[in-house]
Amino acid sequence: MAAAGPAEVVVVGSCMTDLVSLTTRLPKAGETIHGHKFFIGFGGKGANQCIQAARLGAKTLMICKVGKDSFGNDYIENFKRNGISTDFVGQTEDAATGAASIIVNSEVKTLFNPAPAHAELDPQFYTHSDIFCCNESEAEILTGISVGTPEDAGKVGLVLLERGCKLVIVTLGAEGCVMISVDEPIPKHVPAGKVRAVDTTGAGDSFVGALAFFMACYPNLSMEEVIRKSNFIASVSVQASGTQSSYPYRKDLPQDLF
Ligand SMILES: Nc1ncnc2c1ncn2[C@@H]1O[C@H](COP(=O)(O)OP(=O)(O)O)[C@@H](O)[C@H]1O
Ligand SMILES: *[C@@H]1O[C@H](CO)[C@@H](O)[C@H](O)[C@H]1NC(C)=O
Ligand SMILES: *[C@@H]1O[C@H](CO)[C@@H](O)[C@H](O)[C@H]1NC(C)=O
């Protein structure tokens, strides 16, 4: 059931079915081996981000294409179960293409996550996004600067501001992230809380989904506050295994976040 009223977070991005086999080792070419577990998961960076924003309470709409097959049907059901509008989820016989994702909220603010990153990214993506959010490896592909510390992330931020970005966020795993903007061109490190991480898969998408949620639903918060809250939500997601299965719902989070 999709939430009524106009969407607050619109995600354009990928949507993939993960077929996961757990085995003790990889098979050699042509070899059949026994696995000990198999499961199907919902993934894709765009869809992950949309699910996280929806679980926090945003009215969300997904724009993507799935195949005309049972996985595609199941994915549409997964969106509906999470209250996401599927009016713009198409079904096609063509193969799904992996692509960068863009999140747009009702203020037409755009948040761009360059995944998978290409060194020759169209320069319009820098100038046309309000927020440009990347992780350490994406930052290195885009700028050639290898990122290990908040200081390195600050250097990346300055380079991306020169390319026309208005606000850059570089996520740093357990270190949280660094933000920098044209209004305040001094890198600011926003640390994440110390947690016991069990599975960091999809943490970046949880972060971006939370960012979109807070920007759309709490437009009066400062960007630093939005980032602090998003760090918190992503740090919750790393404490459980799986991707979407680890994304928290609003009701299970400390209510002073909202
Ligand atoms: N070990 C961790 N402890 C606490 N927070 C984490 C941890 N790993 C990731 N996070 C949170 O998730 C965000 C994104 O993580 P990151 O690893 O940079 O993204 P990606 O999944 O794209 O590699 C971080 O900015 C932080 O808020
Ligand atoms: C950053 O995101 C990409 C997807 O674009 C992923 O392949 C990569 O592992 C991530 N890097 C880090 C340091 O987690
Ligand atoms: C946000 O700020 C504006 C202008 O200061 C104010 O009118 C409005 O009530 C605030 N909205 C919320 C949800 O706090």
XYZ file of C-alpha atoms and ligand atoms in Angstrom:
313
model
C 0.000 0.000 0.000
C 1.583 3.282 -1.117
C 1.362 6.313 1.161
C -1.166 8.943 0.041
C -0.170 12.414 -1.141
C 2.771 13.627 -3.196
C 6.106 11.886 -2.837
C 8.684 13.505 -0.555
C 11.582 11.366 -1.792
C 11.854 10.197 -5.401
C 14.621 7.747 -6.243
C 15.851 7.024 -9.774
C 18.161 4.053 -9.615
C 18.890 0.398 -9.793
C 16.924 -2.459 -8.348
C 18.490 -5.930 -8.313
C 17.624 -9.335 -7.010
C 20.514 -10.814 -5.004
C 20.906 -14.562 -5.317
C 23.205 -15.513 -2.469
C 24.834 -18.912 -2.093
C 26.989 -19.603 0.948
C 29.736 -22.122 0.214
C 33.075 -22.967 1.766
C 34.906 -22.050 -1.440
C 34.268 -21.006 -5.035
C 33.727 -23.790 -7.588
C 36.298 -24.255 -10.328
C 35.098 -23.813 -13.923
C 32.499 -26.514 -14.663
C 32.603 -27.954 -11.130
C 29.488 -28.568 -9.002
C 29.932 -28.113 -5.252
C 27.581 -28.236 -2.259
C 26.571 -25.015 -0.624
C 25.145 -24.771 2.902
C 22.732 -21.909 2.463
C 20.898 -20.103 -0.307
C 18.728 -17.041 -0.121
C 17.248 -14.387 -2.335
C 17.568 -10.777 -1.216
C 16.366 -7.455 -2.505
C 19.220 -5.146 -3.481
C 20.343 -2.481 -5.918
C 21.672 0.838 -4.645
C 18.699 2.955 -5.720
C 16.143 0.568 -4.264
C 18.121 0.217 -1.007
C 18.154 3.987 -0.532
C 14.424 4.205 -1.274
C 13.624 1.421 1.227
C 15.629 3.149 3.982
C 13.887 6.500 3.373
C 10.466 4.746 3.359
C 11.152 2.863 6.605
C 11.981 6.143 8.311
C 8.570 7.486 7.263
C 9.059 9.440 4.024
C 6.447 9.187 1.257
C 8.587 7.618 -1.421
C 8.345 6.875 -5.133
C 10.729 4.648 -7.050
C 11.568 5.102 -10.728
C 13.202 2.011 -12.200
C 12.651 -0.882 -14.560
C 12.509 -4.540 -13.654
C 12.199 -7.592 -15.884
C 8.894 -9.140 -16.897
C 9.545 -12.177 -14.706
C 8.937 -13.515 -11.206
C 11.881 -11.577 -9.707
C 10.476 -8.394 -11.157
C 7.013 -9.178 -9.781
C 8.509 -9.991 -6.362
C 10.440 -6.727 -6.333
C 7.312 -4.732 -7.049
C 5.653 -6.560 -4.112
C 8.663 -5.670 -1.936
C 8.259 -1.977 -2.804
C 4.532 -2.145 -2.015
C 5.152 -3.902 1.329
C 7.432 -1.014 2.260
C 4.800 1.574 1.300
C 6.681 2.783 -1.793
C 4.742 4.025 -4.826
C 5.361 1.768 -7.845
C 3.482 3.908 -10.375
C 6.770 4.490 -12.204
C 8.255 1.019 -11.900
C 8.291 -0.344 -15.429
C 8.570 -3.970 -16.501
C 10.591 -4.871 -19.586
C 12.041 -7.867 -21.381
C 15.412 -6.028 -21.616
C 18.187 -6.659 -19.097
C 18.410 -4.193 -16.217
C 21.302 -1.777 -16.541
C 23.390 -0.791 -13.536
C 23.417 2.988 -13.329
C 24.170 5.870 -11.036
C 21.274 6.887 -8.844
C 19.732 10.254 -8.262
C 17.387 11.126 -5.420
C 15.025 14.036 -5.768
C 12.785 15.414 -3.038
C 9.721 17.632 -3.259
C 11.869 20.806 -3.010
C 13.556 19.562 -6.201
C 16.701 19.250 -4.326
C 18.924 16.657 -5.933
C 21.238 14.292 -4.155
C 23.646 12.435 -6.405
C 25.477 9.244 -5.464
C 28.049 8.399 -8.203
C 27.854 4.627 -7.972
C 29.380 2.854 -9.754
C 31.893 5.679 -10.231
C 33.602 6.484 -13.549
C 36.590 8.824 -13.802
C 34.995 10.464 -16.857
C 31.707 11.342 -15.129
C 29.730 13.914 -17.138
C 30.735 17.253 -15.504
C 27.066 18.317 -15.421
C 26.549 15.885 -12.525
C 28.834 18.077 -10.404
C 27.153 21.354 -11.269
C 23.564 20.114 -11.291
C 23.384 18.263 -7.970
C 22.681 20.089 -4.735
C 24.440 17.393 -2.748
C 27.137 15.103 -4.062
C 27.713 12.111 -1.782
C 30.408 9.491 -2.417
C 32.423 6.944 -0.456
C 36.207 6.566 -0.241
C 36.678 4.435 -3.366
C 34.293 6.528 -5.477
C 36.158 9.652 -4.300
C 39.461 8.170 -5.447
C 38.113 7.154 -8.883
C 36.712 10.641 -9.427
C 39.664 12.695 -8.154
C 42.702 10.392 -8.094
C 43.173 11.206 -4.390
C 43.384 8.052 -2.280
C 41.221 8.497 0.793
C 42.157 6.999 4.156
C 41.586 9.856 6.572
C 39.196 12.773 7.131
C 42.005 15.066 5.890
C 42.132 13.206 2.543
C 38.347 13.426 2.306
C 38.608 17.193 2.855
C 40.999 17.428 -0.116
C 38.524 15.490 -2.267
C 35.786 17.866 -1.152
C 37.814 20.916 -2.224
C 38.491 19.367 -5.662
C 34.795 18.591 -6.138
C 33.807 22.133 -5.105
C 36.168 23.383 -7.827
C 34.322 21.155 -10.298
C 31.106 22.944 -9.404
C 29.595 20.936 -6.545
C 27.621 22.960 -4.000
C 27.909 20.537 -1.097
C 30.054 17.405 -0.936
C 29.816 14.527 1.552
C 32.498 11.826 1.578
C 31.548 8.828 3.724
C 34.361 7.136 5.642
C 32.915 3.917 7.080
C 33.476 3.737 10.837
C 34.954 7.265 10.717
C 31.573 8.743 9.717
C 31.971 11.355 7.002
C 33.341 14.710 5.948
C 31.212 17.526 4.563
C 32.199 20.716 2.780
C 30.116 23.331 0.988
C 30.562 26.478 -1.106
C 29.038 28.431 1.771
C 31.539 26.973 4.243
C 34.545 25.751 2.246
C 36.309 24.301 5.303
C 36.057 20.488 5.590
C 34.042 19.361 8.613
C 34.474 15.845 9.995
C 31.235 14.408 11.409
C 32.221 11.200 13.245
C 29.953 8.159 13.578
C 29.323 6.590 16.982
C 31.392 3.574 18.042
C 29.418 0.416 17.384
C 30.094 -3.302 17.004
C 29.827 -3.731 13.231
C 28.725 -7.188 12.068
C 27.993 -6.466 8.373
C 28.706 -3.159 6.652
C 27.136 -4.155 3.310
C 24.732 -1.455 2.176
C 25.765 1.039 4.901
C 26.333 3.727 2.282
C 22.835 3.237 0.853
C 21.311 3.362 4.342
C 23.199 6.644 4.858
C 22.015 8.142 1.541
C 18.427 6.970 2.151
C 18.429 8.550 5.610
C 19.946 11.744 4.193
C 17.132 11.981 1.625
C 14.544 11.313 4.341
C 15.776 14.034 6.699
C 16.274 16.583 3.905
C 12.753 15.962 2.594
C 10.872 15.619 5.884
C 12.902 17.951 8.166
C 13.953 20.766 5.818
C 14.751 23.065 8.748
C 17.555 20.911 10.145
C 21.096 22.094 9.446
C 23.069 19.877 7.066
C 25.393 18.950 9.917
C 22.449 17.759 12.005
C 21.076 15.802 9.016
C 24.465 14.135 8.577
C 24.742 13.295 12.297
C 21.350 11.608 12.229
C 22.156 9.772 8.975
C 25.442 8.535 10.464
C 23.457 7.201 13.391
C 20.982 5.345 11.184
C 23.719 3.864 8.969
C 25.609 2.798 12.103
C 22.476 0.942 13.261
C 22.363 -0.841 9.880
C 25.920 -2.190 10.273
C 24.967 -3.916 13.529
C 22.736 -6.478 11.759
C 23.501 -8.699 8.775
C 22.217 -8.289 5.246
C 21.428 -5.192 3.235
C 17.751 -4.183 3.355
C 17.166 -6.681 6.168
C 19.445 -4.540 8.379
C 17.714 -1.225 7.665
C 15.907 0.052 10.758
C 12.276 1.173 10.884
C 11.367 4.472 12.501
C 9.489 2.720 15.340
C 12.646 0.849 16.388
C 14.859 3.964 16.563
C 15.319 6.479 19.405
C 12.387 8.880 18.967
C 14.510 11.979 19.595
C 15.899 11.439 16.078
C 12.566 12.595 14.657
N 31.896 0.324 11.331
C 31.019 1.345 11.341
N 30.669 1.921 12.504
C 29.790 2.949 12.532
N 29.218 3.477 11.438
C 29.539 2.946 10.255
C 30.458 1.842 10.124
N 30.571 1.557 8.812
C 29.762 2.409 8.147
N 29.143 3.263 9.008
C 28.173 4.329 8.653
O 27.760 4.127 7.314
C 28.148 5.243 6.482
C 28.539 4.746 5.114
O 29.575 3.804 5.222
P 30.655 3.582 4.062
O 31.385 2.345 4.397
O 31.465 4.821 3.908
O 29.741 3.446 2.762
P 29.700 2.290 1.611
O 28.719 1.280 2.085
O 29.270 3.041 0.392
O 31.094 1.777 1.507
C 29.251 5.927 7.246
O 29.338 7.296 6.869
C 28.804 5.710 8.695
O 27.794 6.628 9.025
C 31.998 2.365 -2.328
O 30.872 2.082 -3.115
C 31.150 1.198 -4.184
C 29.922 1.160 -5.079
O 30.013 2.285 -5.921
C 31.556 -0.144 -3.626
O 31.851 -1.054 -4.686
C 32.796 0.039 -2.763
O 33.151 -1.191 -2.138
C 32.564 1.099 -1.694
N 33.828 1.441 -1.055
C 34.102 1.303 0.244
C 35.415 1.789 0.733
O 33.308 0.765 1.015
C 10.819 25.872 9.390
O 11.249 27.199 9.385
C 10.277 28.111 8.868
C 10.932 29.480 8.736
O 11.773 29.751 9.837
C 9.057 28.103 9.780
O 8.072 28.994 9.271
C 8.491 26.699 9.818
O 7.428 26.608 10.730
C 9.567 25.672 10.214
N 9.043 24.347 10.018
C 9.190 23.368 10.910
C 8.629 22.034 10.529
O 9.764 23.516 11.978
